[in-house]
Amino acid sequence: MAPQPEARIMTDQPILLKTLLTQRHWQTYSTFCKEYDKAAKKVDPSLQGGWPSRAQLHRWLNGELKGLPYSGHCRVLEAMFPGRSAHELFSTTAVEIPAQRTEPDPARRADPDAAVTAPQLADVTAVFSSRSAFSSAYPASSLFDDAKEINAAGLSLNILCQSYPDHQLKRLLDSGTRIRCLFLDPKGQAIRAREAEEGYTDSTLTTLTALNISMLTRLRDRLDTTSAQRLELHVYDETIRFNLIIVDRALCVVQPYLPQARGVDSPTFVITDNTAAEGLFPIFDQVFRDMWERSKPV
């Protein structure tokens, strides 16, 4: 059944669906898909897994849709929000979105202009001056212990190889977690250029990266066939720009590589996927996927 051709007029009022997702804290793409599947199972099991793409959901929530989605989507959305018709969900609303649960700083709370600047943060939820400051607030165990998917790209990936025990990695892989690691190629030109930039003359980064790759390779060799397939190791030989950790398609840790500075001295940004907002998560998620496609397996 084709979607109805009713045209939508863009307004500054939020779409009711966007408001309701935010109120329930379902606005991240991964959470939305989980809730969509729960409702689809009740409505028609054949609709499970038929959630919209990330880009499609973004269009829904920002009033860029003409008419309504296909009938299957409408049925699932109405099950997600009982008592609301699809027409209502895609209408504009003046309902106020609740404030974030975290209490603002008293000085900012007293500033009447503070709310105006908040949207500029997009989906960045924390910023640290260095990797060590980040690691104190977000130890590796808090990032990875319950993860179902880990994507990592950077130079030596010490957070996985040096800060997280082998037996914990094995536990994750045996329980079904997929881990993809993308290292700067220790045999390539880019890592030597980075060593020169940081002032190393003894192949420090090359040696460390090769060691970390070897550690994960040995771990993979000890796993059964099914678990071993879940640990993918790739290398790339390009100018290094970011260290990326993406967990469960919902949390992204981004660290730029600054000129001459060691990686541990660079600022670190924590980004939580928020499909309901114009955010950075999809940008860095795409960066990882593009790099992965250009890389080669170990």
Short mmCIF file of C-alpha atoms in Angstrom, two decimals, residues 121-127 269-272 280:
data_model
loop_
_atom_site.label_atom_id
_atom_site.label_comp_id
_atom_site.label_asym_id
_atom_site.label_seq_id
_atom_site.Cartn_x
_atom_site.Cartn_y
_atom_site.Cartn_z
CA LEU A 121 26.37 20.66 21.85
CA ALA A 122 24.46 18.38 19.45
CA ASP A 123 25.03 14.81 20.72
CA VAL A 124 28.36 15.45 22.46
CA THR A 125 27.83 14.39 26.07
CA ALA A 126 31.32 14.82 27.55
CA VAL A 127 34.65 16.44 26.69
CA PHE A 269 34.99 13.66 23.00
CA VAL A 270 32.19 11.32 24.06
CA ILE A 271 29.22 11.24 21.67
CA THR A 272 25.93 9.49 22.36
CA LEU A 280 28.03 14.02 15.09
#
